[in-house]
mmCIF file of C-alpha atoms in Angstrom:
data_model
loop_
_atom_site.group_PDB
_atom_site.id
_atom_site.type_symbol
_atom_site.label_atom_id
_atom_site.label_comp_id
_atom_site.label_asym_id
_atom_site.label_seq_id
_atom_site.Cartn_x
_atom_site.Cartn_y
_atom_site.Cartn_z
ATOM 1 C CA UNK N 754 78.754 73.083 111.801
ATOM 2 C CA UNK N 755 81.236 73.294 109.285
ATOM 3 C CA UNK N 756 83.982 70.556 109.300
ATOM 4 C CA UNK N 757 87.338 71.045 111.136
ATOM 5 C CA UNK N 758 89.330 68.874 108.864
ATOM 6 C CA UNK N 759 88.354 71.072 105.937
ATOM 7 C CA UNK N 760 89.316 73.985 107.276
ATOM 8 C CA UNK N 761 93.094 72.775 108.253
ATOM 9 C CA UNK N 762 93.213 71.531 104.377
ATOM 10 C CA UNK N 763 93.266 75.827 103.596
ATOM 11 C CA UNK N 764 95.178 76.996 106.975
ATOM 12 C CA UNK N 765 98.666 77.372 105.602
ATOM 13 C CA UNK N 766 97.191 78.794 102.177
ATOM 14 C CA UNK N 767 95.121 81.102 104.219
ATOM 15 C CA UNK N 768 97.840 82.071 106.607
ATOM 16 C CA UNK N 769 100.145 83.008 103.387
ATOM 17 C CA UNK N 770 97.317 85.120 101.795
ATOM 18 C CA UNK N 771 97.115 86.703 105.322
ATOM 19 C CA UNK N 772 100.449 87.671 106.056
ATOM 20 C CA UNK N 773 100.887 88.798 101.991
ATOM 21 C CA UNK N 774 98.209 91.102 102.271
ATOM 22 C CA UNK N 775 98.958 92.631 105.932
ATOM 23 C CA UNK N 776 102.463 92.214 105.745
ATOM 24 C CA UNK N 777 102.023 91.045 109.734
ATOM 25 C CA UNK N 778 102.496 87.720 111.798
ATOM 26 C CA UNK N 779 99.558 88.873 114.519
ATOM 27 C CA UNK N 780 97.338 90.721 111.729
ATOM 28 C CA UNK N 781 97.496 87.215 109.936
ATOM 29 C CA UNK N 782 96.999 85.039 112.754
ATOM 30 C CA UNK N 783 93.968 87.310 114.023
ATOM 31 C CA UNK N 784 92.000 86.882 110.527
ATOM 32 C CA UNK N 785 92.907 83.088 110.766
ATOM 33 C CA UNK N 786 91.193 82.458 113.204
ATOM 34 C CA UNK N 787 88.139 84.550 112.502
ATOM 35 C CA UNK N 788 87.830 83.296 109.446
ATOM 36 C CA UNK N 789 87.926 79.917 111.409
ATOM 37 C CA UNK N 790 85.332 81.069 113.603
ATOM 38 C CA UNK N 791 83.195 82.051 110.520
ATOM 39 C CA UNK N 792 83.553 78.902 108.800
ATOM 40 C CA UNK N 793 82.893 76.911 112.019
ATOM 41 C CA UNK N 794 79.194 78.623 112.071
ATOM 42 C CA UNK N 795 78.292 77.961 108.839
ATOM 43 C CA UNK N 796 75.801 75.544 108.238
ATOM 44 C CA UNK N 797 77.217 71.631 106.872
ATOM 45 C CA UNK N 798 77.147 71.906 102.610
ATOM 46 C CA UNK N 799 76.096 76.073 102.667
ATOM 47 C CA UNK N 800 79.708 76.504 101.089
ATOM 48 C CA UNK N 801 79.913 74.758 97.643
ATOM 49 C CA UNK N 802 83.762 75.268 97.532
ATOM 50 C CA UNK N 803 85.377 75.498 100.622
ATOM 51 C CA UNK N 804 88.270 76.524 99.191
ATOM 52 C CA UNK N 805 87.088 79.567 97.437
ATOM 53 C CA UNK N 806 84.674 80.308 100.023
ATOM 54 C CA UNK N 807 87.488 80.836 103.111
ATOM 55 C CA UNK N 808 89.979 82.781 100.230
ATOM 56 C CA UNK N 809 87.385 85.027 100.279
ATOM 57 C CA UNK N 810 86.664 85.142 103.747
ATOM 58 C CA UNK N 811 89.765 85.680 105.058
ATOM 59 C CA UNK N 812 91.021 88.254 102.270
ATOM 60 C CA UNK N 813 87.976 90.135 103.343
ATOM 61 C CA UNK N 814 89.293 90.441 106.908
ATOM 62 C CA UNK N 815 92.667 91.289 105.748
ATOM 63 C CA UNK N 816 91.203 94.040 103.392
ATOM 64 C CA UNK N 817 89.641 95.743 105.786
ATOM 65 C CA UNK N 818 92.597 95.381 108.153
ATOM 66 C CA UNK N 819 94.692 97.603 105.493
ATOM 67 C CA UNK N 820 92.603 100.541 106.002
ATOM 68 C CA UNK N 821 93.151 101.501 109.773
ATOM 69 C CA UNK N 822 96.812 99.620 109.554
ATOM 70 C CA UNK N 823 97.593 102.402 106.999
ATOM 71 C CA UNK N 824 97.257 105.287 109.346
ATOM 72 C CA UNK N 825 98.906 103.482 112.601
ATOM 73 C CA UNK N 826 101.637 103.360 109.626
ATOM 74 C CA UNK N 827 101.799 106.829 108.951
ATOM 75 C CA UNK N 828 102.534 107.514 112.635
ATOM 76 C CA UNK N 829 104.862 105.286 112.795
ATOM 77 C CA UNK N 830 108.139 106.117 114.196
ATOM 78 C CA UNK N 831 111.052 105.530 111.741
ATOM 79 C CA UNK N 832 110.881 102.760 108.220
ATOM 80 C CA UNK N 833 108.307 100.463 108.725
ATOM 81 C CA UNK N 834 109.245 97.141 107.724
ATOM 82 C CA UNK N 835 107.247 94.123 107.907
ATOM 83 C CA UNK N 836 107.302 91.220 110.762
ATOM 84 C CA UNK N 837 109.719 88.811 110.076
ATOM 85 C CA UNK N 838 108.982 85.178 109.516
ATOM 86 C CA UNK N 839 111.892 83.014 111.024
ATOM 87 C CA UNK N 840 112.712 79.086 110.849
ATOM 88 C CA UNK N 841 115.444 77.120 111.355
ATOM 89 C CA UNK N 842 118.336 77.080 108.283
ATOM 90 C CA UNK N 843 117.817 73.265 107.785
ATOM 91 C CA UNK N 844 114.344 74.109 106.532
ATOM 92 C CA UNK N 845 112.000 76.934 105.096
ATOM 93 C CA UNK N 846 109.280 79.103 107.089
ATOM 94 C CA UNK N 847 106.838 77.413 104.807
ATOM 95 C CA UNK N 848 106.562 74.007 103.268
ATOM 96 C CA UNK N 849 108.525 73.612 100.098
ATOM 97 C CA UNK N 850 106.981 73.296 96.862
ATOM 98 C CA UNK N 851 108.358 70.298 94.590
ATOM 99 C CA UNK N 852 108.806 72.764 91.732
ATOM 100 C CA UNK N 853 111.987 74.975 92.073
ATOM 101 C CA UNK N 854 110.849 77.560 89.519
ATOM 102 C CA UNK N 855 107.047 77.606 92.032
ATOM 103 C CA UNK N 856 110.327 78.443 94.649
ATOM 104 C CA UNK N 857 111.579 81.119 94.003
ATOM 105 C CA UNK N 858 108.051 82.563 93.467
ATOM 106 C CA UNK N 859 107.236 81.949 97.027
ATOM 107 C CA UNK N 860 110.350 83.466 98.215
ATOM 108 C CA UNK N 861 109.832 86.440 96.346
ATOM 109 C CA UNK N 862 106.532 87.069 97.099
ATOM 110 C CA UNK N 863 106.918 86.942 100.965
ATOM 111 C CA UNK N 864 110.404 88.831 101.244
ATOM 112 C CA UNK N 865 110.693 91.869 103.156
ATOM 113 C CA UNK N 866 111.774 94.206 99.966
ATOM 114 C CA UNK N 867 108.698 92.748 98.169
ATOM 115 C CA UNK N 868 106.229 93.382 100.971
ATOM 116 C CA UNK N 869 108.027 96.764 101.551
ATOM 117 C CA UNK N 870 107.176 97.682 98.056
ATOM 118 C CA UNK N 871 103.619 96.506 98.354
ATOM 119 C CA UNK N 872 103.133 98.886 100.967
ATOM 120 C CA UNK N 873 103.130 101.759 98.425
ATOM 121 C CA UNK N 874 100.500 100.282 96.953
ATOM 122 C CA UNK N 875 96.230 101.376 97.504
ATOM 123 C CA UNK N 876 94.545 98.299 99.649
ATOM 124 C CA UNK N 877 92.512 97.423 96.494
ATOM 125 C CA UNK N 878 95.856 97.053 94.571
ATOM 126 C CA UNK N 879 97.737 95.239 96.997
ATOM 127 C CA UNK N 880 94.824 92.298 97.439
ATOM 128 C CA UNK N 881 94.128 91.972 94.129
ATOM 129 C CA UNK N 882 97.821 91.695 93.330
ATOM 130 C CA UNK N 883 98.732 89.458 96.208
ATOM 131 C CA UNK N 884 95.537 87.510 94.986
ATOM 132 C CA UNK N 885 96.435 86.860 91.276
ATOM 133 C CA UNK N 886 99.268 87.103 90.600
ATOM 134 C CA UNK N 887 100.448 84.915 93.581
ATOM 135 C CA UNK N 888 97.342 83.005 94.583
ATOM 136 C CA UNK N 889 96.191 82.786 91.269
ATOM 137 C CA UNK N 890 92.609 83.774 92.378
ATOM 138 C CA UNK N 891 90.159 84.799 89.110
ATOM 139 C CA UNK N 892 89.013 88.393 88.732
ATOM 140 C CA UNK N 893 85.534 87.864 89.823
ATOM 141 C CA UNK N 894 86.515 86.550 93.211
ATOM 142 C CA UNK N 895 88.635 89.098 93.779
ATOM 143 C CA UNK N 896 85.432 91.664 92.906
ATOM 144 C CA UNK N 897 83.924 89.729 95.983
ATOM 145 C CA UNK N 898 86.774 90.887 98.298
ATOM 146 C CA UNK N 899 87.166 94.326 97.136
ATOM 147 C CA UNK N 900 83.955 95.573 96.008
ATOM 148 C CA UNK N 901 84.942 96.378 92.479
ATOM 149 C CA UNK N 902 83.787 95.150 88.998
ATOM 150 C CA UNK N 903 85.991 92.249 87.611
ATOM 151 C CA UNK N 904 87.305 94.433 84.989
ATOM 152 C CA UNK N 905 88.268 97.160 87.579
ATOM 153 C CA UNK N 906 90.027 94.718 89.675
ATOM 154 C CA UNK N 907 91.811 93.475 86.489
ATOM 155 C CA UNK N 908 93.515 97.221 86.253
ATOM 156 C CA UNK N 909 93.923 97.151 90.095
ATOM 157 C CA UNK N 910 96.311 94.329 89.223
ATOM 158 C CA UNK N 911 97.857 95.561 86.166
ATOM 159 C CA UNK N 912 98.724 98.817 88.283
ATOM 160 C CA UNK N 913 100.292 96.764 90.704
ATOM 161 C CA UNK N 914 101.986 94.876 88.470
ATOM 162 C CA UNK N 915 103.572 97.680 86.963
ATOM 163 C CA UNK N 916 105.078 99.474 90.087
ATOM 164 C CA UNK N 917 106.230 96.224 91.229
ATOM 165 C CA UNK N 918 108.325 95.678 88.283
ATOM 166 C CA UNK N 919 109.646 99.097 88.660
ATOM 167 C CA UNK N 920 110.647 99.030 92.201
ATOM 168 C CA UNK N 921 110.927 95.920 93.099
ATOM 169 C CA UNK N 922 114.988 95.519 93.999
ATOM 170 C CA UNK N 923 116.599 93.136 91.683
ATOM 171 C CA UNK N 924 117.604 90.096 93.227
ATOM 172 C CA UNK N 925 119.314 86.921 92.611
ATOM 173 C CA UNK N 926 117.211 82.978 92.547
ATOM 174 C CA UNK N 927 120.669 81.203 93.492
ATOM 175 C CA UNK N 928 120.237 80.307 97.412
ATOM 176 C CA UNK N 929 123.951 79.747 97.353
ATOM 177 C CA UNK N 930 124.801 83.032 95.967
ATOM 178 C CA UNK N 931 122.817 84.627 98.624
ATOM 179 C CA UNK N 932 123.668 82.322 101.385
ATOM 180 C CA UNK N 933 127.659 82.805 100.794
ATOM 181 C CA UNK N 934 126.894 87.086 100.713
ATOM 182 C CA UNK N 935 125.211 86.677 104.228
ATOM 183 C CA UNK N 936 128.340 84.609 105.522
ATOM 184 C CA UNK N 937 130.726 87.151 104.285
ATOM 185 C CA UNK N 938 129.079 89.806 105.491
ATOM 186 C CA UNK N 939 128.648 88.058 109.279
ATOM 187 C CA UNK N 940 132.370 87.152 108.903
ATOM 188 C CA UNK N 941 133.023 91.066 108.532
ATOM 189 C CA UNK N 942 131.073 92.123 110.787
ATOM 190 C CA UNK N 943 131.747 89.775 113.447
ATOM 191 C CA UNK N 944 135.605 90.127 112.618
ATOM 192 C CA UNK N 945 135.327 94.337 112.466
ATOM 193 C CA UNK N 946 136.491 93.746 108.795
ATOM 194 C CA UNK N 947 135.241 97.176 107.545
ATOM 195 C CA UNK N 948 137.316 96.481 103.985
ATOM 196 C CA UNK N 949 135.305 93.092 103.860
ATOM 197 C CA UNK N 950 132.256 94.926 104.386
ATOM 198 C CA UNK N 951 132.809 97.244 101.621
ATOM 199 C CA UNK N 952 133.754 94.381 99.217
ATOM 200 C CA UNK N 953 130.160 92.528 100.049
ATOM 201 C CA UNK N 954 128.060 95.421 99.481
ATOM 202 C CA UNK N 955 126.875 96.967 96.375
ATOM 203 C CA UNK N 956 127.966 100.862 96.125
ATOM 204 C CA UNK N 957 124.387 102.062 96.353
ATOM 205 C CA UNK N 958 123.107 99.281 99.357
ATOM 206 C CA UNK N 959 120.121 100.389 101.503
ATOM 207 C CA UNK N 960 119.768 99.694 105.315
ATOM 208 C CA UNK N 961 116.680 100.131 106.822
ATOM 209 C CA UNK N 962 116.366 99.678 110.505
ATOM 210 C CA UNK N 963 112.902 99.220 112.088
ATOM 211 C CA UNK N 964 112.822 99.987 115.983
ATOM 212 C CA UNK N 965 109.349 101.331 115.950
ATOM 213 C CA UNK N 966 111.066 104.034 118.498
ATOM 214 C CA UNK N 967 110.969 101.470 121.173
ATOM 215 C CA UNK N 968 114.675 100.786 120.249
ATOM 216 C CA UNK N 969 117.453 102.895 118.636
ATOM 217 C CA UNK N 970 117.541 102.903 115.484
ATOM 218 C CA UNK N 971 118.072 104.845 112.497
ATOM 219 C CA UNK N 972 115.189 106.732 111.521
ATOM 220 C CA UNK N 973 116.185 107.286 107.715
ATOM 221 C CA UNK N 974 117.291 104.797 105.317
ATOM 222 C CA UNK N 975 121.453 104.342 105.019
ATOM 223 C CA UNK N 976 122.475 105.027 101.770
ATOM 224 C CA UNK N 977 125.836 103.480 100.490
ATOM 225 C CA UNK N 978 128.413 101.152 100.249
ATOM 226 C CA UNK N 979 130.693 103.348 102.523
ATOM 227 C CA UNK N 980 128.112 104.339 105.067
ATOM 228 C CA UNK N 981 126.022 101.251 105.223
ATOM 229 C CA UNK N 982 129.387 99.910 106.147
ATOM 230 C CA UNK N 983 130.861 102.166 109.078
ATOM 231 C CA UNK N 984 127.246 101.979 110.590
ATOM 232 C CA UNK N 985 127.255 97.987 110.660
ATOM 233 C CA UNK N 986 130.785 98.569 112.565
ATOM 234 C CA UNK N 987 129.373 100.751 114.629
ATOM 235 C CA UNK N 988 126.581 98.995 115.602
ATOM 236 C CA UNK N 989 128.432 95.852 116.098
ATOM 237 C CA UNK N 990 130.986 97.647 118.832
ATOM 238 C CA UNK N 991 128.179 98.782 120.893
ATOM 239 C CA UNK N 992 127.539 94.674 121.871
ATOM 240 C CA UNK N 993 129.587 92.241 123.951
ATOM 241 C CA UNK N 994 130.758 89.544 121.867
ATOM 242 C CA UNK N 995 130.575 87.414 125.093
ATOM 243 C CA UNK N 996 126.308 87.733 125.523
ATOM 244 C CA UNK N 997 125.703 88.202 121.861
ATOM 245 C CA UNK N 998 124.771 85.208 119.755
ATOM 246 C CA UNK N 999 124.394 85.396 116.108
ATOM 247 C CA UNK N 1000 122.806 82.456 113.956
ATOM 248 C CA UNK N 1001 122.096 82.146 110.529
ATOM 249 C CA UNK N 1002 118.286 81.318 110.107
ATOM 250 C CA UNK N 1003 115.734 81.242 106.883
ATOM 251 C CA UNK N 1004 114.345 84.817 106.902
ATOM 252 C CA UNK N 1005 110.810 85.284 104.824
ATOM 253 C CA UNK N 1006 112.026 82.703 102.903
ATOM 254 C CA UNK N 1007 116.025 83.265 102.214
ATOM 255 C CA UNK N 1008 119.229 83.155 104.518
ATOM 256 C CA UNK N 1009 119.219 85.678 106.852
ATOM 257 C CA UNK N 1010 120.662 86.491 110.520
ATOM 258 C CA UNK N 1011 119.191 86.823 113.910
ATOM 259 C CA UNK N 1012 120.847 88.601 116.554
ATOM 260 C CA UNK N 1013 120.455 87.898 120.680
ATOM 261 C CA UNK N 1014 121.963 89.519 123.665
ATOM 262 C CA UNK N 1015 121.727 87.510 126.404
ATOM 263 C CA UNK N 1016 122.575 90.645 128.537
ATOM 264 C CA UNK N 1017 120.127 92.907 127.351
ATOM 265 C CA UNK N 1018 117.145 90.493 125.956
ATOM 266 C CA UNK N 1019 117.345 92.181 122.961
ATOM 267 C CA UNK N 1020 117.053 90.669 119.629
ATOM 268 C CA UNK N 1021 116.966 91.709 115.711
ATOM 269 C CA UNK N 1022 116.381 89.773 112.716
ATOM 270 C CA UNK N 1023 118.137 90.858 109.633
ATOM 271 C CA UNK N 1024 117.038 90.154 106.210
ATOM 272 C CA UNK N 1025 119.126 90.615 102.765
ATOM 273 C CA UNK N 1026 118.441 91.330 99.457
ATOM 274 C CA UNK N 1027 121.533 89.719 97.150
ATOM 275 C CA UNK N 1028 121.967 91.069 93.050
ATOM 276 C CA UNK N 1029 125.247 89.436 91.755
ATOM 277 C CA UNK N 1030 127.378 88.464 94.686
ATOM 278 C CA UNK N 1031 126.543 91.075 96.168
ATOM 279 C CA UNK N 1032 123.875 92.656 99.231
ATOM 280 C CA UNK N 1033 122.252 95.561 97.826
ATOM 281 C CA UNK N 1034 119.514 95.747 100.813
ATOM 282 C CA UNK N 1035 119.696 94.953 104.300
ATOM 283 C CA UNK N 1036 116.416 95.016 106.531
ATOM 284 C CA UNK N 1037 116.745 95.088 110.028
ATOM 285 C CA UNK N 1038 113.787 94.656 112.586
ATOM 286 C CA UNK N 1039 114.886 95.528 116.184
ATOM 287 C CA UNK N 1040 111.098 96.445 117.526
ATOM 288 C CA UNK N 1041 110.606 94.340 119.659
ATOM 289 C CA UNK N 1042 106.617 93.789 119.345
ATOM 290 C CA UNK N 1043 107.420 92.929 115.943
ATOM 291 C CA UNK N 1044 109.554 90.088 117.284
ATOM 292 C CA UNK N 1045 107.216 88.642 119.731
ATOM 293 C CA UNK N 1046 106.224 86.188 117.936
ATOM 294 C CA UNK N 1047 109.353 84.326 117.078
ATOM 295 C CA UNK N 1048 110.072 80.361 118.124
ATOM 296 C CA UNK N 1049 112.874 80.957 121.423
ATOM 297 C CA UNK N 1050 114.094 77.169 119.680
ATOM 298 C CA UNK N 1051 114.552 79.517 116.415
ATOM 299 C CA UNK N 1052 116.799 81.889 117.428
#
């Protein structure tokens, strides 16, 4: 039986790869843990690398995960955004790396634009994306996961590569540039400041609201400074200020908010995308079985 203390050495690498590639807490947590249960009947010594061996393993799962997750997608009511990943302000959802420039690679990678935009992508592009350029895995283990010759996993990449550049939303690497947009806008919105609003959003911001149809929510994407605004105000005079708490918590790995209502139990976790002093995407989750998941001592 394989070692337990070898596999915890790869769980938070694993877990990262898992919720990259699947762009879900559960779907991530599920492959885990059978890639836990694979490693734990493999024979002592039958895996040369460990390390390699569970990469592969567990970017299988989530492979073949992205096929039948693409149709439940389809159906889906409304944007689909991905689950959030929450932790407290005073420290990141994942451990920090010493290097700031390895930073704001991490950040990028797991924030809800980004994993929004790989969801355009094929399943073979996505993994060996998420794989290389992130993970830094080699072609030829990526071949393994997919199915595909090394060289055809190199274009799979390259593709990927290429749309990401082109859609990916510009953003800005200063935390404090992004942290003080998400304070302005909260002091806006909290104060019904609809001129503050419109002075913290770019003219061409996009909302997208994910409820999933289990909550209201907007079906299409907001377009604009103007409207992006009056539907924040909106939104924010359908709630009692005196059971709603707001708190500013790390969001997939940058300042975002999450909202309670004590009255209603219902919650929503809003992450921002910030390009020169300015938010020019907000992401809102309000499903709740998106939101399961989340620490109560978090929000």
């Amino acid at each position: 039986m394989a070692e337990l203390a070898v596999f915890e050495e790869q769980r938070s690498r694993l877990w990262g790869i898992a919720y990259r590639i699947t762009g879900s807490v559960a779907d991530a947590e599920d492959a885990v843990q059978e890639a836990w249960l694979r490693w734990q009947a493999l024979p002592d010594g039958e895996a040369a690398d460990p390390r390699a061996y569970l990469t592969t393993v567990v970017s299988r799962i989530c492979y073949d995960q992205l096929g039948s997750a693409r149709a439940r997608r389809e159906a889906y009511v409304g944007p689909w955004l991905p689950e959030p990943v929450v932790a407290n302000a005073a420290g990141p959802a994942a451990p920090t790396p010493p290097d700031p420039a390895e930073r704001v690679t991490l950040d990028e990678s797991v924030g809800i634009a980004l994993l929004t935009v790989l969801e355009r992508l094929t399943p073979a592009e996505r993994t060996a994306f998420i794989l290389h350029d992130v993970f830094a895995v080699s072609f030829p283990e990526i071949a393994e996961v997919v199915g595909r010759t090394p060289e055809s996993v190199r274009q799979l990449a390259s593709r990927a590569r290429r749309r990401v550049r082109a859609e990916a939303p510009r953003r800005s690497v200063d935390r404090t540039e992004h942290r003080r947009a998400v304070d302005t806008f909260l002091a806006a919105v909290m104060g019904g400041d609809l001129e503050g609003l419109l002075e913290v959003l770019d003219p061409e911001v996009v909302w997208r609201s994910d409820g999933g149809g289990k909550i209201t929510a907007a079906r299409r994407p907001v377009l604009g400074g103007d409207k992006v605004a009056r539907y924040a105000h909106g939104l924010m005079r359908g709630f009692d200020p005196g059971t709603m708490r707001v708190v500013v918590r790390e969001v997939n790995g940058a300042p975002g908010l999450v909202f309670t209502d004590a009255a209603s139990g219902q919650r929503a976790v809003f992450g921002f995308t910030v390009h020169r002093g300015r938010i020019t995407e907000i992401d809102a989750v309000v499903n709740p079985d998106k939101l399961r998941h989340l620490d109560p001592g978090s929000v």
